Structures are given as structure tokens and as C-alpha cells.
Short mmCIF file of C-alpha atoms in Angstrom, two decimals:
data_model
loop_
_atom_site.label_atom_id
_atom_site.label_comp_id
_atom_site.label_asym_id
_atom_site.label_seq_id
_atom_site.Cartn_x
_atom_site.Cartn_y
_atom_site.Cartn_z
CA ALA A 25 9.68 20.91 -6.78
CA GLN A 26 9.53 18.85 -3.05
CA SER A 27 12.45 17.56 -1.92
CA VAL A 28 13.99 15.50 0.99
CA THR A 29 17.68 15.19 2.15
CA GLN A 30 18.33 13.12 4.96
CA LEU A 31 21.84 14.57 6.35
CA ASP A 32 23.49 11.26 6.89
CA SER A 33 22.70 7.93 5.24
CA GLN A 34 23.86 6.12 8.26
CA VAL A 35 24.42 5.96 11.66
CA PRO A 36 25.71 3.66 14.08
CA VAL A 37 25.34 3.96 17.98
CA PHE A 38 26.18 1.95 21.38
CA GLU A 39 23.29 0.34 23.03
CA GLU A 40 22.00 3.30 25.96
CA ALA A 41 23.15 6.48 23.84
CA PRO A 42 21.44 9.14 22.22
CA VAL A 43 20.68 9.59 18.29
CA GLU A 44 19.77 12.68 16.32
CA LEU A 45 18.69 10.97 11.92
CA ARG A 46 19.04 14.22 9.98
CA CYS A 47 16.00 15.85 7.96
CA ASN A 48 16.43 19.21 5.70
CA TYR A 49 13.31 19.77 3.38
CA SER A 50 12.88 22.68 1.04
CA SER A 51 9.25 23.50 0.66
CA SER A 52 7.54 27.09 0.02
CA VAL A 53 4.84 26.60 1.04
CA SER A 54 2.67 24.50 3.92
CA VAL A 55 4.24 21.04 4.47
CA TYR A 56 4.01 17.82 6.34
CA LEU A 57 6.85 15.96 7.77
CA PHE A 58 6.31 12.29 8.35
CA TRP A 59 8.80 9.75 10.03
CA TYR A 60 8.75 6.10 9.09
CA VAL A 61 10.79 2.64 10.26
CA GLN A 62 11.52 0.33 7.86
CA TYR A 63 12.70 -3.38 9.42
CA PRO A 64 14.00 -5.34 7.22
CA ASN A 65 12.16 -7.73 4.10
CA GLN A 66 9.37 -5.62 6.38
CA GLY A 67 6.92 -2.43 4.92
CA LEU A 68 7.62 1.14 6.58
CA GLN A 69 4.92 1.82 10.02
CA LEU A 70 4.35 5.18 11.00
CA LEU A 71 6.81 6.58 13.56
CA LEU A 72 4.72 9.53 14.09
CA LYS A 73 3.76 13.29 12.03
CA TYR A 74 4.31 16.74 11.69
CA LEU A 75 0.09 18.46 10.66
CA SER A 76 0.42 22.00 12.37
CA GLY A 77 0.49 23.19 15.82
CA SER A 78 2.86 22.39 18.41
CA THR A 79 7.06 22.05 16.60
CA LEU A 80 7.67 18.41 19.25
CA VAL A 81 6.16 15.12 18.02
CA GLU A 82 6.51 12.35 19.91
CA SER A 83 6.52 8.26 19.07
CA ILE A 84 4.67 5.96 21.71
CA ASN A 85 8.29 4.59 21.82
CA GLY A 86 10.22 7.12 23.19
CA PHE A 87 10.89 9.40 20.05
CA GLU A 88 10.35 12.36 18.43
CA ALA A 89 11.04 14.71 16.54
CA GLU A 90 10.54 18.41 16.34
CA PHE A 91 9.33 20.96 13.67
CA ASN A 92 11.87 23.71 12.75
CA LYS A 93 9.94 26.22 10.04
CA SER A 94 13.12 28.74 9.48
CA GLN A 95 16.16 26.40 9.85
CA THR A 96 13.49 23.19 6.99
CA SER A 97 14.16 20.88 9.12
CA PHE A 98 12.78 18.06 11.50
CA HIS A 99 15.53 15.23 13.05
CA LEU A 100 13.91 12.23 14.65
CA ARG A 101 15.60 11.90 17.91
CA LYS A 102 15.68 9.85 20.65
CA PRO A 103 18.03 9.89 24.46
CA SER A 104 18.89 6.16 25.05
CA VAL A 105 18.06 3.61 22.11
CA HIS A 106 17.82 0.19 22.08
CA ILE A 107 19.03 -2.98 20.23
CA SER A 108 15.99 -3.39 18.53
CA ASP A 109 15.15 0.32 17.09
CA THR A 110 18.05 -1.13 14.71
CA ALA A 111 16.20 -0.31 11.02
CA GLU A 112 16.36 1.68 8.39
CA TYR A 113 14.74 5.03 8.80
CA PHE A 114 12.68 7.61 5.91
CA CYS A 115 11.50 11.31 6.25
CA ALA A 116 8.66 11.97 3.83
CA ALA A 117 6.93 15.09 3.48
CA ALA A 118 4.05 15.81 1.10
CA GLY A 119 2.18 19.47 1.13
CA GLY A 120 1.91 21.99 -1.61
CA THR A 121 -0.01 20.81 -4.78
CA SER A 122 1.73 17.57 -4.47
CA TYR A 123 -2.06 16.86 -3.05
CA GLY A 124 -1.22 12.85 -1.29
CA LYS A 125 2.01 12.90 -2.51
CA LEU A 126 4.77 12.21 -0.05
CA THR A 127 8.59 12.82 -0.80
CA PHE A 128 10.78 10.38 1.16
CA GLY A 129 14.58 10.64 1.72
CA GLN A 130 17.26 8.69 1.29
CA GLY A 131 16.84 6.84 4.44
CA THR A 132 19.03 6.59 6.96
CA ILE A 133 20.06 3.10 8.90
CA LEU A 134 20.47 3.22 12.60
CA THR A 135 22.50 0.21 13.77
CA VAL A 136 22.66 0.02 17.44
CA HIS A 137 25.34 -2.14 18.59
CA PRO A 138 25.56 -3.74 22.14
CA ASN B 16 -8.99 -4.43 10.36
CA ALA B 17 -6.31 -5.83 7.70
CA GLY B 18 -4.38 -3.13 6.58
CA VAL B 19 -3.44 -2.38 3.18
CA MET B 20 -2.40 -5.89 1.50
CA GLN B 21 -0.23 -7.30 -1.39
CA ASN B 22 0.74 -10.12 -2.98
CA PRO B 23 2.12 -12.16 -3.57
CA ARG B 24 5.51 -11.24 -1.29
CA HIS B 25 7.63 -12.23 -2.97
CA LEU B 26 7.90 -12.64 -7.19
CA VAL B 27 10.17 -13.82 -9.62
CA ARG B 28 10.44 -13.29 -13.17
CA ARG B 29 12.04 -13.61 -16.61
CA ARG B 30 13.03 -11.15 -18.69
CA GLY B 31 10.26 -10.49 -21.45
CA GLN B 32 7.47 -11.62 -19.04
CA GLU B 33 4.43 -9.82 -17.98
CA ALA B 34 4.76 -8.82 -13.58
CA ARG B 35 1.30 -8.17 -11.92
CA LEU B 36 1.78 -6.59 -8.81
CA ARG B 37 -1.57 -6.26 -6.50
CA CYS B 38 -2.64 -4.09 -4.12
CA SER B 39 -6.11 -3.71 -1.65
CA PRO B 40 -6.70 -0.78 0.80
CA MET B 41 -7.29 -0.35 4.30
CA LYS B 42 -10.92 -0.63 4.77
CA GLY B 43 -13.15 2.31 3.86
CA HIS B 44 -9.99 4.13 1.57
CA SER B 45 -10.67 5.06 -1.61
CA HIS B 46 -6.93 6.01 -2.26
CA VAL B 47 -4.04 4.30 -3.18
CA TYR B 48 -0.25 4.84 -4.14
CA TRP B 49 2.39 2.87 -5.34
CA TYR B 50 5.74 3.74 -4.45
CA ARG B 51 8.86 1.90 -5.68
CA GLN B 52 12.08 1.24 -3.75
CA LEU B 53 15.38 0.24 -6.04
CA PRO B 54 17.71 -1.41 -3.94
CA GLU B 55 19.82 1.10 -2.10
CA GLU B 56 17.62 4.39 -2.52
CA GLY B 57 14.75 6.12 -1.14
CA LEU B 58 11.52 5.39 -1.79
CA LYS B 59 10.12 7.07 -5.07
CA PHE B 60 6.60 8.01 -6.05
CA MET B 61 4.94 6.46 -9.25
CA VAL B 62 0.99 6.65 -9.70
CA TYR B 63 -1.32 8.27 -7.68
CA LEU B 64 -5.33 6.59 -8.00
CA GLN B 65 -8.90 6.30 -6.83
CA LYS B 66 -11.45 4.16 -7.87
CA GLU B 67 -11.33 3.82 -12.04
CA ASN B 68 -9.54 7.75 -12.04
CA ILE B 69 -5.81 8.34 -12.49
CA ILE B 70 -4.64 11.30 -10.71
CA ASP B 71 -1.36 11.38 -10.81
CA GLU B 72 0.83 9.74 -12.73
CA SER B 73 4.42 11.23 -12.83
CA GLY B 74 6.46 9.19 -11.51
CA MET B 75 5.27 6.10 -14.16
CA PRO B 76 8.05 5.37 -16.57
CA LYS B 77 6.49 6.09 -19.82
CA GLU B 78 6.88 3.04 -21.12
CA ARG B 79 5.77 -1.13 -20.03
CA PHE B 80 4.02 0.25 -16.94
CA SER B 81 0.43 0.81 -16.46
CA ALA B 82 -1.62 0.90 -12.87
CA GLU B 83 -5.18 0.55 -11.88
CA PHE B 84 -7.50 0.55 -9.45
CA PRO B 85 -11.44 -0.57 -10.45
CA LYS B 86 -14.73 -0.48 -9.08
CA GLU B 87 -14.23 -4.33 -7.84
CA GLY B 88 -11.47 -4.91 -6.94
CA PRO B 89 -7.87 -4.60 -5.54
CA SER B 90 -5.53 -2.28 -7.45
CA ILE B 91 -3.27 -3.56 -10.01
CA LEU B 92 1.00 -2.32 -11.23
CA ARG B 93 1.33 -4.27 -14.23
CA ILE B 94 5.36 -4.37 -15.35
CA GLN B 95 5.42 -5.81 -19.38
CA GLN B 96 7.93 -7.10 -20.81
CA VAL B 97 10.06 -6.49 -17.26
CA VAL B 98 14.42 -6.03 -17.88
CA ARG B 99 16.75 -6.78 -14.70
CA GLY B 100 16.61 -3.36 -14.02
CA ASP B 101 12.48 -3.64 -12.52
CA SER B 102 14.04 -5.21 -9.64
CA ALA B 103 12.91 -3.80 -6.96
CA ALA B 104 10.68 -3.42 -3.94
CA TYR B 105 7.21 -2.01 -4.50
CA PHE B 106 4.70 -0.77 -1.82
CA CYS B 107 1.15 0.09 -1.89
CA ALA B 108 -0.30 2.51 0.60
CA SER B 109 -3.44 3.93 0.43
CA SER B 110 -5.30 6.56 2.53
CA PRO B 111 -8.82 7.86 3.11
CA GLY B 112 -9.96 10.67 1.48
CA ILE B 113 -8.51 12.95 -1.65
CA GLY B 114 -5.28 14.91 -0.36
CA GLN B 115 -6.46 16.31 3.39
CA GLY B 116 -7.53 12.73 3.79
CA ALA B 117 -2.85 11.63 4.03
CA ARG B 118 -2.85 14.22 5.47
CA ASN B 119 -5.01 13.84 8.45
CA TYR B 120 -4.03 10.56 8.60
CA GLY B 121 -1.08 9.42 6.91
CA TYR B 122 -0.52 6.78 4.41
CA THR B 123 -0.51 3.28 5.33
CA PHE B 124 1.60 0.80 3.91
CA GLY B 125 1.51 -2.55 3.13
CA SER B 126 4.57 -5.31 3.15
CA GLY B 127 5.90 -4.30 0.08
CA THR B 128 5.55 -6.65 -3.37
CA ARG B 129 9.75 -7.58 -4.42
CA LEU B 130 10.46 -8.16 -7.54
CA THR B 131 12.92 -10.31 -8.77
CA VAL B 132 14.09 -10.06 -12.83
CA VAL B 133 16.29 -13.24 -13.71
#
């Protein structure tokens, strides 16, 4: 069965500092990877996704993630965070025989301090 | 494009009552997925439905929970005889097609229904 592990439950950072949210997955077949962001009391918004092709994917608000097959990782990075980036971030995977079902990590709460 | 619509946003039920959660997928999407988010936990898959078909219900509790996606109307997640442990946020997502649709486009999530059992 597929599993997704987010290594940090909480990440506090100061504004304008760089950040990395770590995600590892386990799968023996092709996998599709996603990062979602959830603001308090809201639903999930797709941040970025890896389906195939270039291993570096970017979002419109400055986040990027790199698919690393050898390390089975899909870490999320941003070189300079803003207060408005404070939210919970979920890594998710779909693939293999699980059709469209997404398997989520436990989530990482990113808190940006002024 | 109204996106995925879930209602109600908040639902309070007394123990033993029934809870009905509704999800209208995005226009053009024929596949619906339900997820549950318990406090301090990530999202757990519950069920995957097509119109009039349950494709995968491996994440559904064996008792009291059921889901449907009729030919007309929204998808319904029903919880009978609710207990305090059912308190959670329930999210619905939709995708445009079997398997490949979700992989190609990603899921679109609704804003969720927050169920509180008192």
C-alpha cells in the first residue's frame, strides 16, 4: 500500500527566510505527487503537482518542489516566505492500482513570524 | 465555474441522529471522492464514486456510513446514529474522469462540512 510521510508536523520560520517542507513517499510503481495548502477553516487548494516530465515544478506564488525518484522525495521549498504563507501544507500521492485515490501525509503547519 | 460545492458548511448533530452531507462536483466532473479529516490528523480516503456506482469504498467504516452518487443530484455521504468520534471535517473532491482524469488535472476540493456531534 502506498504511504506518504511528512517529516515535520510544525515548521516555524521568520518572514523572508527560506523554508523546506519535507515529503517522502513509498511506491513501487509510477506515482503522481501533489502539494495542497489549507488555510484555517477552509478547503484544500492545489499548490503544485508532478505528473511526468521535468522533475522541478513550480507554483504561481513562488513555491517549488522537486521530484527525486532515487530518494522517493517531493520536498516543497520557497526561498522567501511571507506572513500570508502561514497555513497547513499536505503532500499527497496517487498512482499504481489505486486509481484516482489520493493518499495524504499528516500535514505540516507552517507558521511565519514577523 | 462554481467549483465543488459542499453543504452544509457546519452541521451539529446529537448522538444517535443522522447526518447527511452533500457534494455537488464541478461541472463536467463525473467522479467524486470523500475524505475525512480528524482533529490533528491528515485526510483519510473514504470512498470513490461515479454516477450510480461505488468504485472504491475501502476507506469507509463498515457500519453506519454510506455514500451514493445518483444519476441526478449531488453525492450524499450519510452517517447514521452519529457518535462523538464522527466529529470531523468531511471533504469532497471531484475529477473529470476515471483514474487518468485525476492524474491529469488533480482533484478539486470543496470547502468541507464540519460535523460536530454533541
